[in-house]
Structure formats: structure tokens, C-alpha cells
XYZ file of C-alpha atoms in Angstrom:
251
model
C -19.339 -1.428 8.176
C -18.049 -4.996 6.912
C -15.522 -6.544 9.309
C -13.322 -9.260 9.132
C -11.842 -11.617 11.986
C -9.747 -14.493 11.882
C -10.965 -15.430 8.180
C -9.091 -18.539 6.763
C -10.015 -20.557 3.324
C -8.200 -22.958 1.146
C -9.003 -25.038 -1.836
C -7.647 -28.237 -1.631
C -4.435 -27.200 -0.031
C -3.194 -25.902 -3.356
C -4.633 -21.967 -2.606
C -5.414 -20.533 0.627
C -6.306 -16.791 1.652
C -5.632 -15.739 5.151
C -6.957 -12.372 6.424
C -6.329 -12.070 10.379
C -8.839 -8.676 10.228
C -9.642 -5.983 8.209
C -12.507 -3.622 8.028
C -14.680 -2.211 4.993
C -15.724 1.044 5.912
C -18.845 2.913 4.813
C -19.098 5.449 1.748
C -15.279 4.710 0.737
C -14.099 3.280 -2.243
C -12.031 0.158 -1.929
C -9.705 -0.672 -4.252
C -8.235 -4.480 -4.614
C -4.806 -4.811 -6.458
C -2.493 -7.863 -6.854
C -0.946 -10.438 -8.812
C -3.669 -12.894 -10.880
C -4.157 -15.570 -8.557
C -3.597 -13.544 -5.416
C -6.684 -14.060 -3.720
C -9.108 -10.982 -4.707
C -11.683 -12.857 -6.260
C -11.735 -15.271 -3.564
C -12.193 -12.939 -1.171
C -15.043 -11.227 -3.177
C -16.678 -14.483 -3.333
C -16.721 -14.912 0.608
C -18.220 -10.956 1.209
C -21.246 -11.879 -0.992
C -22.004 -15.304 0.235
C -20.804 -17.475 -2.558
C -18.343 -19.151 -0.521
C -18.753 -20.198 2.583
C -16.887 -23.442 4.047
C -14.321 -21.008 5.622
C -13.128 -20.335 9.266
C -13.372 -17.027 10.837
C -16.249 -14.569 10.943
C -17.299 -12.051 8.194
C -20.217 -9.659 9.440
C -22.041 -6.863 7.706
C -23.498 -4.197 9.869
C -22.446 -6.388 12.958
C -24.372 -9.471 11.611
C -22.654 -12.356 10.569
C -23.063 -13.553 6.905
C -23.069 -16.999 7.272
C -26.133 -16.501 9.664
C -27.801 -14.589 6.624
C -30.259 -16.440 3.725
C -28.768 -15.502 0.664
C -32.094 -13.266 -0.355
C -31.634 -11.286 3.152
C -27.533 -11.214 1.990
C -28.250 -9.977 -1.512
C -30.055 -6.915 0.213
C -26.972 -6.025 1.649
C -24.480 -6.581 -1.014
C -24.225 -7.495 -4.684
C -21.457 -8.264 -7.425
C -21.123 -7.205 -10.634
C -18.825 -10.023 -12.401
C -16.530 -8.824 -15.275
C -18.139 -10.999 -18.187
C -20.478 -8.502 -20.596
C -23.605 -9.359 -21.446
C -23.731 -8.935 -25.440
C -25.167 -12.371 -25.576
C -28.569 -11.781 -23.871
C -31.482 -11.339 -26.064
C -33.313 -8.630 -23.445
C -33.606 -5.175 -23.294
C -31.484 -2.525 -20.713
C -34.868 -2.237 -19.154
C -35.482 -5.955 -18.649
C -31.741 -6.822 -17.409
C -31.725 -3.490 -14.658
C -35.232 -5.173 -13.549
C -33.466 -8.057 -12.491
C -32.109 -5.670 -9.645
C -35.538 -5.943 -7.676
C -35.559 -9.827 -7.393
C -34.254 -9.651 -3.950
C -37.069 -7.639 -3.096
C -39.687 -10.046 -4.155
C -41.150 -12.655 -2.717
C -41.769 -15.202 -5.224
C -39.507 -16.054 -8.543
C -42.754 -15.203 -10.581
C -42.969 -11.196 -10.199
C -44.749 -8.382 -11.514
C -43.147 -5.021 -11.360
C -45.016 -2.434 -9.400
C -45.089 1.311 -10.265
C -42.451 1.549 -7.392
C -40.258 -0.754 -9.077
C -40.815 0.684 -12.092
C -39.477 3.983 -10.712
C -36.556 2.557 -9.108
C -35.519 1.181 -12.295
C -35.727 4.484 -14.648
C -34.090 6.193 -11.656
C -31.489 4.015 -11.822
C -30.879 4.509 -15.571
C -31.173 8.151 -15.150
C -28.342 7.954 -12.783
C -26.124 6.266 -15.006
C -27.166 8.230 -18.227
C -29.198 5.587 -19.795
C -32.655 6.569 -19.468
C -32.868 7.281 -23.217
C -32.009 3.758 -24.268
C -33.982 1.624 -21.868
C -36.101 -0.050 -24.752
C -32.482 -1.179 -26.813
C -31.285 -4.640 -26.310
C -27.948 -5.523 -24.837
C -26.200 -6.383 -27.973
C -26.886 -3.033 -29.359
C -24.858 -1.281 -26.455
C -21.230 -0.397 -26.864
C -18.878 -2.037 -23.711
C -19.141 1.043 -21.764
C -22.999 0.926 -22.161
C -23.345 -2.430 -20.976
C -20.974 -1.660 -17.776
C -23.446 0.895 -17.035
C -26.346 -1.208 -17.226
C -24.944 -3.343 -14.940
C -24.123 -0.437 -12.346
C -27.735 0.621 -12.879
C -28.854 -2.845 -11.967
C -26.583 -2.752 -8.759
C -28.054 0.855 -7.703
C -31.679 -0.538 -8.583
C -30.927 -3.679 -6.065
C -30.334 -1.110 -3.478
C -27.692 -2.634 -1.570
C -25.511 -0.896 0.897
C -22.199 -2.742 -0.523
C -21.293 -3.711 -4.518
C -18.033 -5.553 -4.995
C -17.161 -5.051 -8.887
C -14.747 -7.483 -10.604
C -12.734 -5.503 -13.236
C -15.662 -3.237 -14.402
C -13.064 -1.189 -16.559
C -11.910 -4.190 -18.605
C -12.543 -3.748 -22.516
C -13.494 -0.175 -22.276
C -11.651 2.429 -23.715
C -9.873 5.650 -21.951
C -12.882 7.910 -22.247
C -15.101 5.126 -21.033
C -12.729 4.186 -18.255
C -12.809 7.296 -17.018
C -16.466 8.072 -17.544
C -17.344 4.666 -15.301
C -14.537 5.756 -13.032
C -15.854 9.117 -12.377
C -19.328 7.952 -11.833
C -18.110 5.493 -9.140
C -17.096 8.360 -7.076
C -20.191 10.020 -7.552
C -22.071 7.036 -6.472
C -19.980 6.247 -3.421
C -22.037 8.632 -1.336
C -24.970 6.177 -1.978
C -23.122 2.670 -1.678
C -19.828 1.176 -0.591
C -17.731 -0.178 -3.406
C -14.780 -2.863 -3.458
C -13.534 -2.756 -6.881
C -10.628 -5.244 -8.282
C -8.798 -3.171 -10.503
C -5.598 -4.798 -12.665
C -4.614 -1.090 -13.732
C -2.772 0.435 -11.190
C -2.907 3.774 -12.255
C -6.889 3.605 -12.498
C -6.538 2.255 -8.654
C -4.593 5.275 -7.569
C -6.767 7.557 -9.446
C -9.946 6.909 -7.260
C -9.302 4.529 -4.389
C -9.914 5.947 -0.885
C -8.580 2.759 0.757
C -6.373 0.397 -1.305
C -5.931 -3.148 -0.264
C -3.116 -5.097 -1.973
C -3.038 -8.896 -2.185
C -0.557 -11.367 -2.534
C -0.182 -15.200 -2.157
C -3.859 -15.357 -0.414
C -2.644 -12.443 2.117
C -2.815 -9.189 2.435
C 0.428 -7.061 1.854
C -0.323 -3.818 2.643
C -3.177 -1.395 2.761
C -2.523 2.162 1.835
C -5.378 4.841 3.699
C -5.049 7.550 1.126
C -2.564 8.885 -1.607
C -0.001 9.906 0.806
C 0.819 6.272 1.956
C 2.291 5.814 -1.872
C 5.141 3.676 -1.743
C 6.805 2.548 -4.925
C 8.726 0.091 -3.802
C 5.937 -1.646 -2.156
C 4.377 -1.704 -5.862
C 7.691 -3.401 -7.255
C 7.903 -5.863 -4.666
C 4.532 -6.870 -4.847
C 4.237 -7.346 -8.750
C 7.941 -8.230 -8.756
C 8.703 -6.072 -11.475
C 10.922 -2.508 -12.122
C 8.775 0.271 -12.023
C 8.590 4.057 -11.954
C 6.575 6.826 -10.863
C 5.648 10.492 -11.633
C 4.000 12.793 -9.107
C 2.854 16.581 -9.468
C 2.285 16.520 -5.795
C -1.723 15.779 -6.148
C -1.556 12.300 -7.867
C 1.129 9.633 -8.883
C 1.608 7.668 -12.432
C 3.188 4.530 -12.635
C 4.790 3.235 -15.401
C 7.568 0.461 -16.670
């Protein structure tokens, strides 16, 4: 469990993030939504230790993350950004192997048999085991995102933050990727930033809406759906359709 208590952070008085309290629950798929600049990515950077000059307390499994060294924290939580790695001149296997880095004592390390087994197991989990020797630039956008997810699995963290992982993907690859997250949440607690509301509504266990550096509302299941809250959040007229199991939101 990740607990947030009295979190406060600001950029030179221009932007502030204020979260009085919140819980990230184990084996839940948490989805963060909200307008651009509302605090989602800032919150993600705080959780991963990239931002530390805040007040309040953020604790992973009871331990204040500011008390953890970066290598220790990186064994607990990882961050997958939205930048595709098409320009990297390395193989899929080499890229996924970077996930083993936090478990090594030096920058210059050799992969042992256990590391190699974990790499191939991660590739198998995301259905890339037949492309382990391909270069990243040879992969489709969807395959690159799955390679990123394999690296996350290989790192063996309990928590993973994914920043807009479905951007640049077509509908099939979006569905495949989201289905994979639902399957893998048995092993990893996900915190996923999404801009597509319908994608968010499809997969979330807990939906957290950010607005102007604050938590606007939290839904703990689709039964909490409230169209008016979404209208207010994005300040646009919206409509919705429901079949009693899922909601679709449209303009």
C-alpha cells in the first residue's frame, strides 16, 4: 500500500499540488485522469522519487520514500514514460535487461542465468518472446509499449506508474495493452495516467480525477459514475451511454 498524508508541492508559486490524504491499494488498477497541467505527472514523479522537495509524507508499505535510497526505491516502484524508444539502437532483449539494473551492485554488471530467465519470462508474459533479438526500431508502436511493460515486469517492482501508455496506439493495440494490464494487476499494482475517458472507464478499479493540483473526486467502481462530475472536470458538454455494465462518454 502507498499512503499519502498532507502532501504539498509547488513550482515557484505558479503551480501547486495539494493532496490531504489518499491510499494506493495493492493489486488495484488505479487510473489518473484530468485536464493537462492538473498535477497527474507531478504526482507520479513524487511517487517515484524524482521530486523530493515536498512537504507531507508519502510512504510505501509504511516506509517514508524520502528515507529510501534511489536504488532501494527503484526495487519497489518503477515509471514508464510516454516517450517511444524507436531511436534507440538496441535489441528488445537488451532493453528489457535494463530492468535488472536495480538488483545489481554496480553499473557494470553481467547477467547471470537467473537474470536471463527473468528477461525471457517477462517477454513471454507480453508475447514478445519471439522478437527478443529484434531491434527496437523494427517494432510497431504497440510492440514497443509491450517491451516497456516487459522491462517493468523484469524489474520486479510491486508498483508501476504508466504515463499515457496507450498514446500512439491503434484500437487493437490499445485493447490488447489494456487487457494485459488487467491480467498483470495480479502481480503489480498499476497507476496509469490516461487521457481517453472511455479507456479509463473500461479498466479502472479506482479512478482518481485531478484538477488544478487537487483531487477533484475518486471513484471506487463503475457504480460511482457521475457524468456531471466529468462535465465539470473538463468544462465541456458531455453525454453518456450505458448498457448497465459499462459507460461510454461522448461529445
